[in-house]
PDB file of C-alpha atoms in Angstrom:
ATOM      1  CA  ALA S 178      57.066-147.278 -56.964  1.00  0.00           C
ATOM      2  CA  GLN S 179      54.541-145.564 -56.858  1.00  0.00           C
ATOM      3  CA  SER S 180      51.338-147.088 -58.243  1.00  0.00           C
ATOM      4  CA  VAL S 181      47.261-146.355 -58.147  1.00  0.00           C
ATOM      5  CA  THR S 182      44.866-149.429 -58.409  1.00  0.00           C
ATOM      6  CA  GLN S 183      40.575-148.772 -59.209  1.00  0.00           C
ATOM      7  CA  LEU S 184      39.008-151.302 -58.516  1.00  0.00           C
ATOM      8  CA  GLY S 185      36.224-151.794 -60.839  1.00  0.00           C
ATOM      9  CA  SER S 186      36.478-150.911 -64.384  1.00  0.00           C
ATOM     10  CA  HIS S 187      32.702-150.255 -64.310  1.00  0.00           C
ATOM     11  CA  VAL S 188      30.007-149.204 -62.053  1.00  0.00           C
ATOM     12  CA  SER S 189      26.703-148.765 -62.542  1.00  0.00           C
ATOM     13  CA  VAL S 190      23.812-147.096 -60.285  1.00  0.00           C
ATOM     14  CA  SER S 191      20.666-146.193 -60.512  1.00  0.00           C
ATOM     15  CA  GLU S 192      19.875-142.415 -60.524  1.00  0.00           C
ATOM     16  CA  GLY S 193      19.726-141.256 -56.831  1.00  0.00           C
ATOM     17  CA  ALA S 194      21.558-144.045 -55.484  1.00  0.00           C
ATOM     18  CA  LEU S 195      24.855-143.930 -53.762  1.00  0.00           C
ATOM     19  CA  VAL S 196      28.079-143.711 -55.867  1.00  0.00           C
ATOM     20  CA  LEU S 197      31.194-145.459 -54.300  1.00  0.00           C
ATOM     21  CA  LEU S 198      34.381-145.413 -56.618  1.00  0.00           C
ATOM     22  CA  ARG S 199      37.641-147.373 -55.012  1.00  0.00           C
ATOM     23  CA  CYS S 200      40.829-146.144 -55.448  1.00  0.00           C
ATOM     24  CA  ASN S 201      44.192-147.832 -53.414  1.00  0.00           C
ATOM     25  CA  TYR S 202      47.496-146.448 -53.516  1.00  0.00           C
ATOM     26  CA  SER S 203      50.918-148.206 -52.467  1.00  0.00           C
ATOM     27  CA  SER S 204      52.967-145.785 -51.075  1.00  0.00           C
ATOM     28  CA  SER S 205      55.108-145.911 -47.472  1.00  0.00           C
ATOM     29  CA  VAL S 206      55.056-141.902 -47.547  1.00  0.00           C
ATOM     30  CA  PRO S 207      51.312-140.768 -48.275  1.00  0.00           C
ATOM     31  CA  PRO S 208      51.390-139.052 -51.305  1.00  0.00           C
ATOM     32  CA  TYR S 209      49.245-136.002 -52.928  1.00  0.00           C
ATOM     33  CA  LEU S 210      45.781-137.626 -54.560  1.00  0.00           C
ATOM     34  CA  PHE S 211      43.515-136.605 -56.915  1.00  0.00           C
ATOM     35  CA  TRP S 212      40.684-137.706 -58.581  1.00  0.00           C
ATOM     36  CA  TYR S 213      39.873-136.274 -62.266  1.00  0.00           C
ATOM     37  CA  VAL S 214      36.885-136.701 -64.349  1.00  0.00           C
ATOM     38  CA  GLN S 215      36.680-136.880 -68.246  1.00  0.00           C
ATOM     39  CA  TYR S 216      33.010-136.614 -69.754  1.00  0.00           C
ATOM     40  CA  PRO S 217      33.042-138.237 -73.389  1.00  0.00           C
ATOM     41  CA  ASN S 218      35.746-136.607 -76.161  1.00  0.00           C
ATOM     42  CA  GLN S 219      36.853-134.368 -73.759  1.00  0.00           C
ATOM     43  CA  GLY S 220      39.741-133.315 -71.336  1.00  0.00           C
ATOM     44  CA  LEU S 221      40.180-134.473 -67.400  1.00  0.00           C
ATOM     45  CA  GLN S 222      38.908-131.749 -64.996  1.00  0.00           C
ATOM     46  CA  LEU S 223      40.510-131.854 -61.213  1.00  0.00           C
ATOM     47  CA  LEU S 224      36.807-132.836 -59.044  1.00  0.00           C
ATOM     48  CA  LEU S 225      39.178-132.899 -56.050  1.00  0.00           C
ATOM     49  CA  LYS S 226      42.543-133.410 -54.047  1.00  0.00           C
ATOM     50  CA  TYR S 227      44.094-134.153 -50.985  1.00  0.00           C
ATOM     51  CA  THR S 228      47.382-132.589 -49.763  1.00  0.00           C
ATOM     52  CA  THR S 229      47.643-132.454 -46.277  1.00  0.00           C
ATOM     53  CA  GLY S 230      45.291-131.491 -43.470  1.00  0.00           C
ATOM     54  CA  ALA S 231      41.680-132.987 -43.556  1.00  0.00           C
ATOM     55  CA  THR S 232      41.198-136.202 -44.676  1.00  0.00           C
ATOM     56  CA  LEU S 233      37.821-135.617 -45.767  1.00  0.00           C
ATOM     57  CA  VAL S 234      38.113-133.633 -48.874  1.00  0.00           C
ATOM     58  CA  LYS S 235      34.715-131.885 -50.712  1.00  0.00           C
ATOM     59  CA  GLY S 236      35.280-131.278 -54.115  1.00  0.00           C
ATOM     60  CA  ILE S 237      33.097-129.915 -57.333  1.00  0.00           C
ATOM     61  CA  ASN S 238      29.345-131.402 -58.229  1.00  0.00           C
ATOM     62  CA  GLY S 239      28.599-132.949 -54.441  1.00  0.00           C
ATOM     63  CA  PHE S 240      31.526-135.448 -54.577  1.00  0.00           C
ATOM     64  CA  GLU S 241      33.474-136.169 -51.583  1.00  0.00           C
ATOM     65  CA  ALA S 242      36.698-138.372 -50.706  1.00  0.00           C
ATOM     66  CA  GLU S 243      38.378-139.748 -47.599  1.00  0.00           C
ATOM     67  CA  PHE S 244      42.115-140.208 -47.241  1.00  0.00           C
ATOM     68  CA  LYS S 245      42.263-143.240 -44.909  1.00  0.00           C
ATOM     69  CA  LYS S 246      46.214-144.153 -44.476  1.00  0.00           C
ATOM     70  CA  SER S 247      45.500-147.344 -42.367  1.00  0.00           C
ATOM     71  CA  GLU S 248      43.927-148.711 -45.453  1.00  0.00           C
ATOM     72  CA  THR S 249      45.741-146.578 -47.976  1.00  0.00           C
ATOM     73  CA  SER S 250      42.582-145.814 -50.058  1.00  0.00           C
ATOM     74  CA  PHE S 251      40.925-142.456 -51.465  1.00  0.00           C
ATOM     75  CA  HIS S 252      37.901-143.361 -52.157  1.00  0.00           C
ATOM     76  CA  LEU S 253      35.642-141.178 -54.204  1.00  0.00           C
ATOM     77  CA  THR S 254      31.688-140.875 -52.807  1.00  0.00           C
ATOM     78  CA  LYS S 255      28.440-138.979 -53.682  1.00  0.00           C
ATOM     79  CA  PRO S 256      25.411-139.517 -51.900  1.00  0.00           C
ATOM     80  CA  SER S 257      23.013-139.320 -54.965  1.00  0.00           C
ATOM     81  CA  ALA S 258      23.954-140.189 -58.664  1.00  0.00           C
ATOM     82  CA  HIS S 259      22.647-137.809 -60.933  1.00  0.00           C
ATOM     83  CA  MET S 260      22.550-138.741 -64.747  1.00  0.00           C
ATOM     84  CA  SER S 261      25.080-136.138 -65.382  1.00  0.00           C
ATOM     85  CA  ASP S 262      27.705-137.709 -63.348  1.00  0.00           C
ATOM     86  CA  ALA S 263      28.044-140.571 -66.283  1.00  0.00           C
ATOM     87  CA  ALA S 264      31.729-140.038 -67.262  1.00  0.00           C
ATOM     88  CA  GLU S 265      35.009-141.736 -66.539  1.00  0.00           C
ATOM     89  CA  TYR S 266      36.719-141.242 -63.073  1.00  0.00           C
ATOM     90  CA  PHE S 267      40.360-141.647 -62.574  1.00  0.00           C
ATOM     91  CA  CYS S 268      42.267-141.588 -59.149  1.00  0.00           C
ATOM     92  CA  ALA S 269      45.625-140.181 -59.559  1.00  0.00           C
ATOM     93  CA  ALA S 270      48.666-139.585 -57.369  1.00  0.00           C
ATOM     94  CA  TYR S 271      51.758-137.594 -57.639  1.00  0.00           C
ATOM     95  CA  GLY S 272      54.857-139.438 -57.959  1.00  0.00           C
ATOM     96  CA  GLY S 273      58.558-138.927 -58.815  1.00  0.00           C
ATOM     97  CA  ALA S 274      61.324-136.012 -58.574  1.00  0.00           C
ATOM     98  CA  THR S 275      58.980-133.968 -60.511  1.00  0.00           C
ATOM     99  CA  ASN S 276      55.562-134.899 -59.513  1.00  0.00           C
ATOM    100  CA  LYS S 277      54.045-136.657 -62.389  1.00  0.00           C
ATOM    101  CA  LEU S 278      50.879-137.521 -61.979  1.00  0.00           C
ATOM    102  CA  ILE S 279      50.168-141.377 -61.720  1.00  0.00           C
ATOM    103  CA  PHE S 280      46.803-142.427 -62.756  1.00  0.00           C
ATOM    104  CA  GLY S 281      44.609-145.404 -62.181  1.00  0.00           C
ATOM    105  CA  THR S 282      42.911-147.455 -64.934  1.00  0.00           C
ATOM    106  CA  GLY S 283      39.667-145.153 -64.579  1.00  0.00           C
ATOM    107  CA  THR S 284      36.528-146.502 -63.615  1.00  0.00           C
ATOM    108  CA  LEU S 285      33.308-145.930 -65.883  1.00  0.00           C
ATOM    109  CA  LEU S 286      30.231-144.411 -64.233  1.00  0.00           C
ATOM    110  CA  ALA S 287      26.780-145.018 -66.150  1.00  0.00           C
ATOM    111  CA  VAL S 288      23.833-143.546 -64.133  1.00  0.00           C
ATOM    112  CA  GLN S 289      20.540-145.737 -65.104  1.00  0.00           C
ATOM    113  CA  PRO S 290      17.306-143.769 -64.935  1.00  0.00           C
TER     114      PRO S 290
ATOM    115  CA  GLU I 218      39.233-118.785 -65.164  1.00  0.00           C
ATOM    116  CA  PRO I 219      42.658-119.139 -67.237  1.00  0.00           C
ATOM    117  CA  GLU I 220      42.787-122.366 -69.239  1.00  0.00           C
ATOM    118  CA  VAL I 221      45.429-124.605 -70.805  1.00  0.00           C
ATOM    119  CA  THR I 222      44.676-124.536 -74.457  1.00  0.00           C
ATOM    120  CA  GLN I 223      45.799-127.436 -77.203  1.00  0.00           C
ATOM    121  CA  THR I 224      46.030-127.326 -81.071  1.00  0.00           C
ATOM    122  CA  PRO I 225      45.235-128.880 -83.263  1.00  0.00           C
ATOM    123  CA  SER I 226      42.091-130.869 -81.555  1.00  0.00           C
ATOM    124  CA  HIS I 227      42.330-133.777 -83.970  1.00  0.00           C
ATOM    125  CA  GLN I 228      45.757-134.604 -86.068  1.00  0.00           C
ATOM    126  CA  VAL I 229      45.306-137.202 -88.485  1.00  0.00           C
ATOM    127  CA  THR I 230      48.771-138.289 -90.248  1.00  0.00           C
ATOM    128  CA  GLN I 231      50.445-141.253 -92.134  1.00  0.00           C
ATOM    129  CA  MET I 232      52.875-143.431 -90.613  1.00  0.00           C
ATOM    130  CA  GLY I 233      56.390-141.761 -90.800  1.00  0.00           C
ATOM    131  CA  GLN I 234      55.195-138.456 -90.573  1.00  0.00           C
ATOM    132  CA  GLU I 235      56.592-135.995 -88.292  1.00  0.00           C
ATOM    133  CA  VAL I 236      53.761-134.264 -86.162  1.00  0.00           C
ATOM    134  CA  ILE I 237      53.719-131.472 -83.825  1.00  0.00           C
ATOM    135  CA  LEU I 238      51.545-131.043 -81.051  1.00  0.00           C
ATOM    136  CA  ARG I 239      51.087-127.528 -79.319  1.00  0.00           C
ATOM    137  CA  CYS I 240      49.766-126.731 -75.831  1.00  0.00           C
ATOM    138  CA  VAL I 241      49.377-122.788 -74.464  1.00  0.00           C
ATOM    139  CA  PRO I 242      50.095-123.447 -70.712  1.00  0.00           C
ATOM    140  CA  ILE I 243      48.471-121.150 -68.049  1.00  0.00           C
ATOM    141  CA  SER I 244      50.599-118.091 -68.160  1.00  0.00           C
ATOM    142  CA  ASN I 245      52.164-117.811 -64.850  1.00  0.00           C
ATOM    143  CA  HIS I 246      52.688-122.043 -64.744  1.00  0.00           C
ATOM    144  CA  LEU I 247      56.108-123.029 -64.515  1.00  0.00           C
ATOM    145  CA  TYR I 248      56.255-126.823 -64.524  1.00  0.00           C
ATOM    146  CA  PHE I 249      54.786-128.212 -68.167  1.00  0.00           C
ATOM    147  CA  TYR I 250      53.881-131.959 -68.669  1.00  0.00           C
ATOM    148  CA  TRP I 251      52.849-134.363 -71.690  1.00  0.00           C
ATOM    149  CA  TYR I 252      50.808-136.973 -70.972  1.00  0.00           C
ATOM    150  CA  ARG I 253      48.858-139.336 -73.458  1.00  0.00           C
ATOM    151  CA  GLN I 254      45.767-141.845 -73.424  1.00  0.00           C
ATOM    152  CA  ILE I 255      45.824-144.303 -75.889  1.00  0.00           C
ATOM    153  CA  LEU I 256      42.052-145.413 -76.240  1.00  0.00           C
ATOM    154  CA  GLY I 257      40.489-147.444 -73.595  1.00  0.00           C
ATOM    155  CA  GLN I 258      43.495-147.144 -71.338  1.00  0.00           C
ATOM    156  CA  LYS I 259      44.850-145.141 -68.799  1.00  0.00           C
ATOM    157  CA  VAL I 260      46.465-141.773 -69.161  1.00  0.00           C
ATOM    158  CA  GLU I 261      50.145-142.280 -69.030  1.00  0.00           C
ATOM    159  CA  PHE I 262      52.971-139.610 -68.231  1.00  0.00           C
ATOM    160  CA  LEU I 263      55.366-138.960 -70.997  1.00  0.00           C
ATOM    161  CA  VAL I 264      57.391-136.018 -69.662  1.00  0.00           C
ATOM    162  CA  SER I 265      58.069-133.256 -67.845  1.00  0.00           C
ATOM    163  CA  PHE I 266      59.623-129.958 -68.435  1.00  0.00           C
ATOM    164  CA  TYR I 267      60.757-127.009 -66.202  1.00  0.00           C
ATOM    165  CA  ASN I 268      62.689-124.196 -67.014  1.00  0.00           C
ATOM    166  CA  ASN I 269      63.415-125.141 -70.591  1.00  0.00           C
ATOM    167  CA  GLU I 270      64.877-128.385 -70.011  1.00  0.00           C
ATOM    168  CA  ILE I 271      63.564-131.817 -69.506  1.00  0.00           C
ATOM    169  CA  SER I 272      63.263-132.887 -65.488  1.00  0.00           C
ATOM    170  CA  GLU I 273      61.888-136.284 -66.215  1.00  0.00           C
ATOM    171  CA  LYS I 274      60.726-138.892 -69.041  1.00  0.00           C
ATOM    172  CA  SER I 275      58.767-142.041 -68.754  1.00  0.00           C
ATOM    173  CA  GLU I 276      60.420-144.949 -71.318  1.00  0.00           C
ATOM    174  CA  ILE I 277      57.995-144.135 -73.435  1.00  0.00           C
ATOM    175  CA  PHE I 278      59.224-140.983 -74.348  1.00  0.00           C
ATOM    176  CA  ASP I 279      62.236-142.212 -76.586  1.00  0.00           C
ATOM    177  CA  ASP I 280      64.772-140.520 -79.487  1.00  0.00           C
ATOM    178  CA  GLN I 281      61.086-139.996 -81.777  1.00  0.00           C
ATOM    179  CA  PHE I 282      59.891-137.795 -79.427  1.00  0.00           C
ATOM    180  CA  SER I 283      61.237-134.366 -77.749  1.00  0.00           C
ATOM    181  CA  VAL I 284      59.725-131.187 -76.519  1.00  0.00           C
ATOM    182  CA  GLU I 285      60.507-127.404 -76.738  1.00  0.00           C
ATOM    183  CA  ARG I 286      59.427-124.355 -75.268  1.00  0.00           C
ATOM    184  CA  PRO I 287      60.240-121.809 -78.131  1.00  0.00           C
ATOM    185  CA  ASP I 288      59.148-118.709 -76.984  1.00  0.00           C
ATOM    186  CA  GLY I 289      56.916-117.684 -74.028  1.00  0.00           C
ATOM    187  CA  SER I 290      53.946-119.263 -74.307  1.00  0.00           C
ATOM    188  CA  ASN I 291      53.585-122.353 -76.499  1.00  0.00           C
ATOM    189  CA  PHE I 292      55.016-125.626 -75.379  1.00  0.00           C
ATOM    190  CA  THR I 293      55.139-128.133 -78.299  1.00  0.00           C
ATOM    191  CA  LEU I 294      55.665-132.114 -78.360  1.00  0.00           C
ATOM    192  CA  LYS I 295      57.175-133.146 -81.493  1.00  0.00           C
ATOM    193  CA  ILE I 296      57.125-137.126 -83.082  1.00  0.00           C
ATOM    194  CA  ARG I 297      59.405-137.649 -85.654  1.00  0.00           C
ATOM    195  CA  SER I 298      58.607-140.318 -87.537  1.00  0.00           C
ATOM    196  CA  THR I 299      54.516-141.191 -86.204  1.00  0.00           C
ATOM    197  CA  LYS I 300      54.090-144.980 -85.618  1.00  0.00           C
ATOM    198  CA  LEU I 301      50.560-146.430 -85.375  1.00  0.00           C
ATOM    199  CA  GLU I 302      51.422-147.552 -82.083  1.00  0.00           C
ATOM    200  CA  ASP I 303      51.554-143.509 -81.445  1.00  0.00           C
ATOM    201  CA  SER I 304      47.817-143.033 -81.824  1.00  0.00           C
ATOM    202  CA  ALA I 305      46.520-141.534 -78.810  1.00  0.00           C
ATOM    203  CA  MET I 306      44.661-138.361 -77.157  1.00  0.00           C
ATOM    204  CA  TYR I 307      47.318-136.333 -76.099  1.00  0.00           C
ATOM    205  CA  PHE I 308      47.119-134.246 -72.772  1.00  0.00           C
ATOM    206  CA  CYS I 309      49.365-131.182 -72.389  1.00  0.00           C
ATOM    207  CA  ALA I 310      49.180-130.047 -68.529  1.00  0.00           C
ATOM    208  CA  SER I 311      50.603-127.125 -66.443  1.00  0.00           C
ATOM    209  CA  VAL I 312      51.293-126.277 -62.821  1.00  0.00           C
ATOM    210  CA  TRP I 313      52.713-122.944 -60.914  1.00  0.00           C
ATOM    211  CA  GLY I 314      53.960-124.985 -58.361  1.00  0.00           C
ATOM    212  CA  ARG I 315      55.246-128.534 -58.202  1.00  0.00           C
ATOM    213  CA  ASP I 316      54.470-129.680 -54.669  1.00  0.00           C
ATOM    214  CA  THR I 317      50.751-129.303 -53.780  1.00  0.00           C
ATOM    215  CA  ASP I 318      49.182-127.686 -56.567  1.00  0.00           C
ATOM    216  CA  THR I 319      46.712-128.882 -59.111  1.00  0.00           C
ATOM    217  CA  GLN I 320      47.886-129.667 -62.578  1.00  0.00           C
ATOM    218  CA  TYR I 321      45.720-128.129 -64.942  1.00  0.00           C
ATOM    219  CA  PHE I 322      44.900-130.258 -68.405  1.00  0.00           C
ATOM    220  CA  GLY I 323      44.045-129.089 -71.700  1.00  0.00           C
ATOM    221  CA  PRO I 324      41.052-130.291 -73.762  1.00  0.00           C
ATOM    222  CA  GLY I 325      43.636-132.803 -75.706  1.00  0.00           C
ATOM    223  CA  THR I 326      45.005-133.476 -79.097  1.00  0.00           C
ATOM    224  CA  ARG I 327      43.226-136.801 -80.900  1.00  0.00           C
ATOM    225  CA  LEU I 328      46.252-138.237 -83.121  1.00  0.00           C
ATOM    226  CA  THR I 329      45.555-140.708 -85.425  1.00  0.00           C
ATOM    227  CA  VAL I 330      48.174-142.417 -87.003  1.00  0.00           C
ATOM    228  CA  LEU I 331      47.339-143.996 -90.549  1.00  0.00           C
TER     229      LEU I 331
END
């Protein structure tokens, strides 16, 4: 069965520092992968997605992620954190016959001034 | 930009009562989903719906749950007899095509069962 694992339930960085949020998926066939962001008391907003083609995917707000088949990973990065990046980030993959989204447990990103 | 809407934003109910959560998907979308997120936990799939019938459901989606698309715009989730453990944020999502398209999420309905 398809599963998504996010290492680190809480990540804290300083403003201006690199953000690295880790995501690994389990599958024998590369799935379609997504990063969603959830700000406090809000819904889920798509940051970026990988389907096919270029393995380095750029998203909104300066985030990007690289699909690495050999590592079954899809880590999310941003070169320089901003206070407004503080939120919870979910990695997800399509799974099942109807392409339901399978979510990781989420990583809460804190940005320190 | 088109968006998925959900009503109400917050619903408080007594245990054993029926609740209906409403969603208006993006108008030309064909596939619809409900997910839930219990406080502090990950987002979990409940059910997917296509062509006026359930395509897939999780083991969470038992006989207490039902979905309906009563007209051309609304997509509803009904919980017949709510339990304390049904307290969660419920998200509706829709997508035009199933394979590579993005699922767009509504803002969620926070259900509190007392």
